[in-house]
Amino acid sequence: MTVILRILIAPLVWLVCFSAVYGLHALACDSAFGAFAGSSTARIVLLVAFVLALALQLAIFWYLHRPNQAAPAGFLRFVTRASAWTGLVATIWTLFPVVALSTCT
Amino acid sequence: MLIGAAGIFGLVMVLVGLAFRRKDTIDGDGQQVRLWIIGFGLVFPALVLGALLLYGLTIGERLSPRAGANVVQVTAEARRWEWRFTYSDAPALETTGVLHIPAGLPVDIAITTADVIHSFWVPRLAGKLDAIPGHTNTLRLEADRPGTFQGVSAEFSGAGYDAFAFRVIAHDKAAWAAFLQGQLE
Amino acid sequence: MKALERHRKLTAIWASEEGFKGWFSTVNHNDLGRMFLFTAFIFFIIGGLLAMLIRVQLATPHSAFAGPEIYNQIFTMHGTVMMFLFAIPTFEGLAIYLLPKMLGSRDLAFPRLTAYGFWCYAFGGSMLIVAMLFGIAPDGGWFMYPPLTSAIHSPGINTDFWLIGITFVEISAIAAAVEITVSVLKYRAPGMSLDKMPIFAWYALITALMILTGFPPLILGSVLLELERAFGLPFFQADLGGDSLLWQHLFWLFGHPEVYIIFLPAAGVISTVLPVMCRTTLLGYGWIVSAAVALAFLSFGLWVHHMFTTGIPHMGLAFFSAASTLVAVPTGLQIFAWIGTMWKGRPEMHLPMLHILGFFFTFVIGGLTGVMVAVVPFDWQAHDTAFITAHLHYVLFGGFVFPIFAGIYYWLPHFTGQKRFFYLGQLAFALVFIGFHVTFLAMHWVGLLGQRRRISSYAPEDGWTAINLISSVGSFILAIGIALILIDVLLHIFTAHRGRRNPWNAPSLEWAMITPAPAYTFASLPHITRRDPLHAEPDLAVRLARGEGYLGTPRNNWRETLCVDIASGKPEMHVIYPTNTRLPIVMSAVTGLFFLSLLLKFYWTVPLALAGVAFLAWRWVWRLGHGHDPEMQPCGHGISLPNAATVERSPGWWGSAFLLTANATFFAALLFGFVFLWTVAPGWPPPEWFAPSVTELGTGVIGALVAPLALGHAIRVNRQGGAPFPSVIIALLGIVALGLACGALMWRAPAPTDHAYGATLLVLGGYGVFHATVAALMGGFLAAQIRQGYTSATRRAAFAIVRLWITYTSLTGLFILLAAHLPGLIP
Ligand code: HEM
Ligand SMILES: [Cu+2]
């Protein structure tokens, strides 16, 4: 089972972070949150979340690429590392709007 | 976008077609993997899609409503199967089935609904935006010349959905002023 | 023993009852796979006829064929039938039929569950069709947006048929998914490590995991909407603290993965069939597995692209636009890996290959239009027009129907043991291909001209008349093509013309048996050393028939197979399957009674049906009990293996684990709904908050902590040969305490019909009570087993399973109680 979990972990963490940042953004733009909504604090919170997500992915990436961590068989190591890449690239690709776009329009 | 898509489609079909040439079978996957999977499978889509994404986001950003002077405010409230429009510049006015706007000025339309979900769509002026119970969505649009534009509701709403349409009339300066005075009917 | 004698003996052990009676009691994957496929195909024909009605209606302006009331039912049922009753069950049927054969096993993990799933599907699907025949079919579109589908705007029973019927059918999807996951992970031939699995098994595994995590949000949505309709709990009513957007989130959280749940198995068929058609091996096996994993995950991060026009701020949309473009990368990777495979080999133009080419042509277009609508501003125009309908058919027909046709023609000789000899199939393909593209290219076009989807009529002034007529003509060509395929297949089945075994010279195990496949699949189980076992050993089939593999000697009237270690494929335990029984069909009939009672609002039969299900479930597992310690069984090739009842992680444990995965997704979706309503819905705060109670919270928390600890203690005592009974009883008490605390929450929740807050608390409490009941039943079951002497230090599998459920119940119970009480306790 751990071999399967090792394959799933990086993209799973991406999914969680992705949903969390989306939720955070929805809240950051909800007028119910008063002065916070759309302010530069909101942007900073989002940026911090992005950086955290990235750091988490890098940690997983590093963990799965440690020589003794990958499963011995070449195939499983390959798939595990490929999904480490998936998680990392997906994090950058899908969350970069945090940096580039206007927050709440 | 259409041309790019057609190009990619053509390329893929040519590659599929060329597979049927007479040739020797190839042993050893290494080089094939590099060509097909890394080259065509990863790098090529990533480049094309990345570019497309940036392009789409740039346009989307431009279309988003932004606070500014001189934005005309109107409200559109949908119900099955009729649109009612009110105007912040003339609070007493309400029109049904016809939305009046000034030409050449940005207009913010606050869209709501009194019953089910509907969608405000004037294809020539802007994309759709839904009318959702309990929420108000704001659509920015601008007609660059006076005229009449067809609009429809674009979210399925039951039996009367087919004919659920409205019109947008964009007025020149004088006509808009007259409309706000209630002198236009 | 001679091969023939072995065949006779095994057949006697594995055969279903004679004649049509056998359908009701069979638990064999061979029968059930075929029954699934047959039923799914019937639904395909029904859905296809509905599609023809749609195209008749739209062929001319101001059509008088059907009024909107009927037309709305037609397109809703077309979409619903195709998605829920055709596409998913076709995958299930194919996987159920093929997997044990490809994996070198004799059946799936839980044969009775396969049967139960089938009957749930058949009954639930029939409910919808009956509704249609009476003219009271659902009519809110296949995604059923409230408030249009809420009681105020759709007072009839139509919507209830959808919510209840589809939930009934989903049970079968979840059952099949658990089944497939455990089978792929554990029920393989010895030596078949993960990297030697046939590629189809990878796809099936990933798809099954996606079903387990994708369907629960929809089930939750359906439950909530039905609660709103039946009892007035306002989850989706904006003026009472609900929000119709919650439905959209829940639905598309399911709906987008659904598209890949449909596509991935088809991709599995292509990855299997294409290399055989090209006389080569699949290019980049590891890459393709990785791409499928990536696809599975990314597809869960796309759901909001169906909601681009709901007024979410642009950055929110941008996340999903980005994810939607990214998902095209692994899709593209697979396409190019297949093209590379074709370049590597020598493609031959057999009929399956034609359909694969049809797939390439169609699916690539569908993918490209998909990328277009992932671009937000484009979608703002295209959304809800015929362009979208056209796009989704390019993806679904191209990405599913063509590959399935390829698969049907490829595996037909396996089902029938016969050879094709007509050229009808080629003609049929040409008609389908041409008809399809005429129909849907025209629809792209008319969509760009502004024709909305789901309209029942348009005016001549709109200028869409000619295009719609062309599209309708195309759809009739398509229909004729599909009818010809049907005739071709029937002709094939009924004209005897014996073909040779493995006619395609395929490398995978399902061809290493006589065809049509015998009920026991393999006379003895192979040892796998390579990914292409039949190319490695061309005479493997004969050797297996001679009994040279594992379990080659039929004994004790047992239906036997082996389980292996997940990663390495080392044989790990010996499994004896249950035999023919009517329990599954009876249990699904009683389940059906439950759903029917809800539908017809006969509420007094609901508890009756629930008690019936509980009773049958008890019998279901009780029969698996052993009165004495089973010995190690010699399994051939000099290995002896322990029985599945004597291991820590039995098949039942794995099944429970994956069922609980689905359950946990359901629970997470419920918590998400709670947070969503709280933060996003208009109409908050509620008029009245829940009054927290330290006593209730304390009782529940203590119960939730005690139960798993006590059961853990019971396990340790049992392992050391002691008496576990007292600890099990303590665990039971803990669960009861937790259940009472959740019950109190339900009892004291602020008026649930007044505000979504109270309604959500009621549902959370209900979830806790339900699970406490289930866990208590299981604890009671374990206690009864101990009393009967059905457990021992060796026979310990049941303990681990019960522990899993009790731990899960405790965890979710803690969440529920904390979510309800804590906000009030924190000042
Ligand atoms: C057999 C050939 C088929 C034809 C001619 C056909 C035709 C159509 C047409 C014309 C519509 C649009 C109605 C409208 O909204 O204006 C439609 C809707 C739809 N079709 Fe098909 N279809 C076919 C096969 C399929 C298949 C195989 C699937 C899925 C696996 C499918 C899934 C759907 C769905 C989900 C909708 C949307 C229904 C809704 O709006 O609620 N169709 N189909
Ligand atoms: Cu989607």
PDB file of N, CA and C and ligand atoms in Angstrom, chain C residues 44 48 51-52 54-55 58 71 75-76 78-79 82-83 86-87 141-142 389 392-393 396-397 401 439-440 443 452-455 475 478 482, ligand 1:
ATOM      1  N   PHE C  44     -28.169   2.121 -23.983  1.00  0.00           N
ATOM      2  CA  PHE C  44     -27.587   2.905 -25.068  1.00  0.00           C
ATOM      3  C   PHE C  44     -28.613   3.079 -26.185  1.00  0.00           C
ATOM      4  N   GLY C  48     -30.162   6.434 -27.388  1.00  0.00           N
ATOM      5  CA  GLY C  48     -30.018   6.779 -28.799  1.00  0.00           C
ATOM      6  C   GLY C  48     -31.363   7.147 -29.411  1.00  0.00           C
ATOM      7  N   ALA C  51     -32.151  10.502 -28.427  1.00  0.00           N
ATOM      8  CA  ALA C  51     -31.364  11.462 -29.215  1.00  0.00           C
ATOM      9  C   ALA C  51     -32.030  11.704 -30.565  1.00  0.00           C
ATOM     10  N   MET C  52     -32.565  10.637 -31.156  1.00  0.00           N
ATOM     11  CA  MET C  52     -33.244  10.812 -32.438  1.00  0.00           C
ATOM     12  C   MET C  52     -34.458  11.728 -32.267  1.00  0.00           C
ATOM     13  N   ILE C  54     -34.759  14.078 -30.114  1.00  0.00           N
ATOM     14  CA  ILE C  54     -34.246  15.451 -30.000  1.00  0.00           C
ATOM     15  C   ILE C  54     -33.994  16.031 -31.382  1.00  0.00           C
ATOM     16  N   ARG C  55     -33.326  15.233 -32.201  1.00  0.00           N
ATOM     17  CA  ARG C  55     -32.972  15.758 -33.525  1.00  0.00           C
ATOM     18  C   ARG C  55     -34.200  15.935 -34.403  1.00  0.00           C
ATOM     19  N   LEU C  58     -35.624  19.268 -33.357  1.00  0.00           N
ATOM     20  CA  LEU C  58     -34.862  20.450 -33.747  1.00  0.00           C
ATOM     21  C   LEU C  58     -34.685  20.578 -35.251  1.00  0.00           C
ATOM     22  N   TYR C  71     -40.463  17.718 -24.337  1.00  0.00           N
ATOM     23  CA  TYR C  71     -39.110  17.831 -24.861  1.00  0.00           C
ATOM     24  C   TYR C  71     -38.091  17.923 -23.722  1.00  0.00           C
ATOM     25  N   PHE C  75     -34.690  15.471 -23.463  1.00  0.00           N
ATOM     26  CA  PHE C  75     -33.231  15.698 -23.444  1.00  0.00           C
ATOM     27  C   PHE C  75     -32.639  15.397 -22.074  1.00  0.00           C
ATOM     28  N   THR C  76     -33.430  15.630 -21.018  1.00  0.00           N
ATOM     29  CA  THR C  76     -32.908  15.294 -19.696  1.00  0.00           C
ATOM     30  C   THR C  76     -32.650  13.793 -19.596  1.00  0.00           C
ATOM     31  N   HIS C  78     -32.202  11.735 -22.096  1.00  0.00           N
ATOM     32  CA  HIS C  78     -31.101  11.343 -22.985  1.00  0.00           C
ATOM     33  C   HIS C  78     -29.761  11.500 -22.263  1.00  0.00           C
ATOM     34  N   GLY C  79     -29.540  12.681 -21.707  1.00  0.00           N
ATOM     35  CA  GLY C  79     -28.268  12.910 -21.018  1.00  0.00           C
ATOM     36  C   GLY C  79     -28.097  11.965 -19.844  1.00  0.00           C
ATOM     37  N   MET C  82     -27.534   8.267 -20.954  1.00  0.00           N
ATOM     38  CA  MET C  82     -26.218   8.056 -21.553  1.00  0.00           C
ATOM     39  C   MET C  82     -25.111   8.106 -20.494  1.00  0.00           C
ATOM     40  N   MET C  83     -25.173   9.060 -19.597  1.00  0.00           N
ATOM     41  CA  MET C  83     -24.084   9.211 -18.639  1.00  0.00           C
ATOM     42  C   MET C  83     -24.133   8.146 -17.545  1.00  0.00           C
ATOM     43  N   PHE C  86     -25.579   4.188 -19.311  1.00  0.00           N
ATOM     44  CA  PHE C  86     -24.827   3.551 -20.389  1.00  0.00           C
ATOM     45  C   PHE C  86     -23.319   3.602 -20.133  1.00  0.00           C
ATOM     46  N   ALA C  87     -22.762   4.802 -20.012  1.00  0.00           N
ATOM     47  CA  ALA C  87     -21.303   4.909 -20.044  1.00  0.00           C
ATOM     48  C   ALA C  87     -20.647   4.234 -18.844  1.00  0.00           C
ATOM     49  N   GLY C 141     -32.975  18.994 -16.945  1.00  0.00           N
ATOM     50  CA  GLY C 141     -31.630  18.943 -17.525  1.00  0.00           C
ATOM     51  C   GLY C 141     -30.785  17.973 -16.727  1.00  0.00           C
ATOM     52  N   TRP C 142     -29.755  17.404 -17.345  1.00  0.00           N
ATOM     53  CA  TRP C 142     -29.074  16.313 -16.639  1.00  0.00           C
ATOM     54  C   TRP C 142     -28.307  16.789 -15.424  1.00  0.00           C
ATOM     55  N   THR C 389     -22.742  21.517 -26.476  1.00  0.00           N
ATOM     56  CA  THR C 389     -23.292  20.184 -26.710  1.00  0.00           C
ATOM     57  C   THR C 389     -22.441  19.440 -27.737  1.00  0.00           C
ATOM     58  N   LEU C 392     -19.164  18.356 -26.153  1.00  0.00           N
ATOM     59  CA  LEU C 392     -19.210  17.233 -25.217  1.00  0.00           C
ATOM     60  C   LEU C 392     -19.453  15.920 -25.946  1.00  0.00           C
ATOM     61  N   HIS C 393     -20.146  15.986 -27.092  1.00  0.00           N
ATOM     62  CA  HIS C 393     -20.318  14.741 -27.841  1.00  0.00           C
ATOM     63  C   HIS C 393     -19.032  14.327 -28.551  1.00  0.00           C
ATOM     64  N   LEU C 396     -17.288  12.658 -25.680  1.00  0.00           N
ATOM     65  CA  LEU C 396     -17.897  11.430 -25.170  1.00  0.00           C
ATOM     66  C   LEU C 396     -18.028  10.362 -26.254  1.00  0.00           C
ATOM     67  N   PHE C 397     -18.483  10.779 -27.402  1.00  0.00           N
ATOM     68  CA  PHE C 397     -18.611   9.791 -28.480  1.00  0.00           C
ATOM     69  C   PHE C 397     -17.225   9.401 -28.987  1.00  0.00           C
ATOM     70  N   VAL C 401     -17.393   6.116 -27.127  1.00  0.00           N
ATOM     71  CA  VAL C 401     -18.154   5.179 -27.963  1.00  0.00           C
ATOM     72  C   VAL C 401     -17.255   4.532 -29.021  1.00  0.00           C
ATOM     73  N   THR C 439     -23.578  15.500 -37.981  1.00  0.00           N
ATOM     74  CA  THR C 439     -24.456  15.966 -36.902  1.00  0.00           C
ATOM     75  C   THR C 439     -23.785  17.035 -36.066  1.00  0.00           C
ATOM     76  N   PHE C 440     -22.594  16.731 -35.613  1.00  0.00           N
ATOM     77  CA  PHE C 440     -22.040  17.579 -34.565  1.00  0.00           C
ATOM     78  C   PHE C 440     -21.165  18.710 -35.088  1.00  0.00           C
ATOM     79  N   MET C 443     -23.611  21.211 -35.355  1.00  0.00           N
ATOM     80  CA  MET C 443     -24.012  21.805 -34.070  1.00  0.00           C
ATOM     81  C   MET C 443     -22.982  22.787 -33.532  1.00  0.00           C
ATOM     82  N   ARG C 452     -28.933  28.410 -28.400  1.00  0.00           N
ATOM     83  CA  ARG C 452     -28.734  27.909 -27.048  1.00  0.00           C
ATOM     84  C   ARG C 452     -28.998  26.414 -27.004  1.00  0.00           C
ATOM     85  N   ARG C 453     -28.409  25.749 -26.021  1.00  0.00           N
ATOM     86  CA  ARG C 453     -28.753  24.344 -25.828  1.00  0.00           C
ATOM     87  C   ARG C 453     -30.092  24.266 -25.108  1.00  0.00           C
ATOM     88  N   ARG C 454     -30.731  23.137 -25.176  1.00  0.00           N
ATOM     89  CA  ARG C 454     -31.956  22.851 -24.437  1.00  0.00           C
ATOM     90  C   ARG C 454     -33.165  23.671 -24.865  1.00  0.00           C
ATOM     91  N   ILE C 455     -33.102  24.312 -26.043  1.00  0.00           N
ATOM     92  CA  ILE C 455     -34.333  24.947 -26.497  1.00  0.00           C
ATOM     93  C   ILE C 455     -35.124  23.928 -27.295  1.00  0.00           C
ATOM     94  N   SER C 475     -27.687  12.826 -38.002  1.00  0.00           N
ATOM     95  CA  SER C 475     -27.936  11.960 -36.862  1.00  0.00           C
ATOM     96  C   SER C 475     -28.673  10.699 -37.296  1.00  0.00           C
ATOM     97  N   LEU C 478     -26.116   8.401 -38.640  1.00  0.00           N
ATOM     98  CA  LEU C 478     -25.439   7.838 -37.478  1.00  0.00           C
ATOM     99  C   LEU C 478     -26.257   6.704 -36.867  1.00  0.00           C
ATOM    100  N   ILE C 482     -25.262   2.764 -36.316  1.00  0.00           N
ATOM    101  CA  ILE C 482     -25.250   2.037 -35.040  1.00  0.00           C
ATOM    102  C   ILE C 482     -26.142   0.798 -35.118  1.00  0.00           C
TER     103      ILE C 482
HETATM  104  C1  HEM D   1     -26.061   8.402 -30.461  1.00  0.00           C
HETATM  105  C2  HEM D   1     -25.770   9.568 -30.906  1.00  0.00           C
HETATM  106  C3  HEM D   1     -26.118  10.828 -30.146  1.00  0.00           C
HETATM  107  C4  HEM D   1     -26.829  11.886 -30.629  1.00  0.00           C
HETATM  108  C5  HEM D   1     -27.403  12.034 -32.044  1.00  0.00           C
HETATM  109  C6  HEM D   1     -26.961  12.845 -29.574  1.00  0.00           C
HETATM  110  C7  HEM D   1     -27.629  14.068 -29.692  1.00  0.00           C
HETATM  111  C8  HEM D   1     -27.772  14.985 -28.675  1.00  0.00           C
HETATM  112  C9  HEM D   1     -28.336  16.289 -28.821  1.00  0.00           C
HETATM  113  C10 HEM D   1     -28.873  16.867 -30.111  1.00  0.00           C
HETATM  114  C11 HEM D   1     -28.303  16.900 -27.601  1.00  0.00           C
HETATM  115  C12 HEM D   1     -28.644  18.327 -27.282  1.00  0.00           C
HETATM  116  C13 HEM D   1     -29.957  18.751 -26.878  1.00  0.00           C
HETATM  117  C14 HEM D   1     -29.892  20.214 -26.584  1.00  0.00           C
HETATM  118  O1  HEM D   1     -29.605  20.550 -25.433  1.00  0.00           O
HETATM  119  O2  HEM D   1     -30.110  21.039 -27.461  1.00  0.00           O
HETATM  120  C15 HEM D   1     -27.706  15.981 -26.687  1.00  0.00           C
HETATM  121  C16 HEM D   1     -27.476  16.249 -25.345  1.00  0.00           C
HETATM  122  C17 HEM D   1     -26.686  15.456 -24.526  1.00  0.00           C
HETATM  123  N1  HEM D   1     -26.088  14.252 -24.873  1.00  0.00           N
HETATM  124 FE1  HEM D   1     -26.245  13.304 -26.647  1.00  0.00          FE
HETATM  125  N2  HEM D   1     -26.313  12.376 -28.471  1.00  0.00           N
HETATM  126  C18 HEM D   1     -25.772  11.148 -28.778  1.00  0.00           C
HETATM  127  C19 HEM D   1     -25.005  10.335 -27.949  1.00  0.00           C
HETATM  128  C20 HEM D   1     -24.621  10.673 -26.663  1.00  0.00           C
HETATM  129  C21 HEM D   1     -23.714   9.908 -25.855  1.00  0.00           C
HETATM  130  C22 HEM D   1     -23.025   8.620 -26.268  1.00  0.00           C
HETATM  131  C23 HEM D   1     -23.606  10.575 -24.663  1.00  0.00           C
HETATM  132  C24 HEM D   1     -22.797  10.241 -23.429  1.00  0.00           C
HETATM  133  C25 HEM D   1     -22.061   9.223 -23.204  1.00  0.00           C
HETATM  134  C26 HEM D   1     -24.453  11.741 -24.731  1.00  0.00           C
HETATM  135  C27 HEM D   1     -24.608  12.653 -23.699  1.00  0.00           C
HETATM  136  C28 HEM D   1     -25.384  13.809 -23.778  1.00  0.00           C
HETATM  137  C29 HEM D   1     -25.540  14.742 -22.689  1.00  0.00           C
HETATM  138  C30 HEM D   1     -24.931  14.630 -21.295  1.00  0.00           C
HETATM  139  C31 HEM D   1     -26.380  15.775 -23.164  1.00  0.00           C
HETATM  140  C32 HEM D   1     -26.838  17.001 -22.376  1.00  0.00           C
HETATM  141  C33 HEM D   1     -28.235  16.809 -21.906  1.00  0.00           C
HETATM  142  C34 HEM D   1     -28.709  18.028 -21.187  1.00  0.00           C
HETATM  143  O3  HEM D   1     -28.526  19.132 -21.701  1.00  0.00           O
HETATM  144  O4  HEM D   1     -29.263  17.867 -20.092  1.00  0.00           O
HETATM  145  N3  HEM D   1     -25.048  11.774 -25.963  1.00  0.00           N
HETATM  146  N4  HEM D   1     -27.378  14.812 -27.364  1.00  0.00           N
END
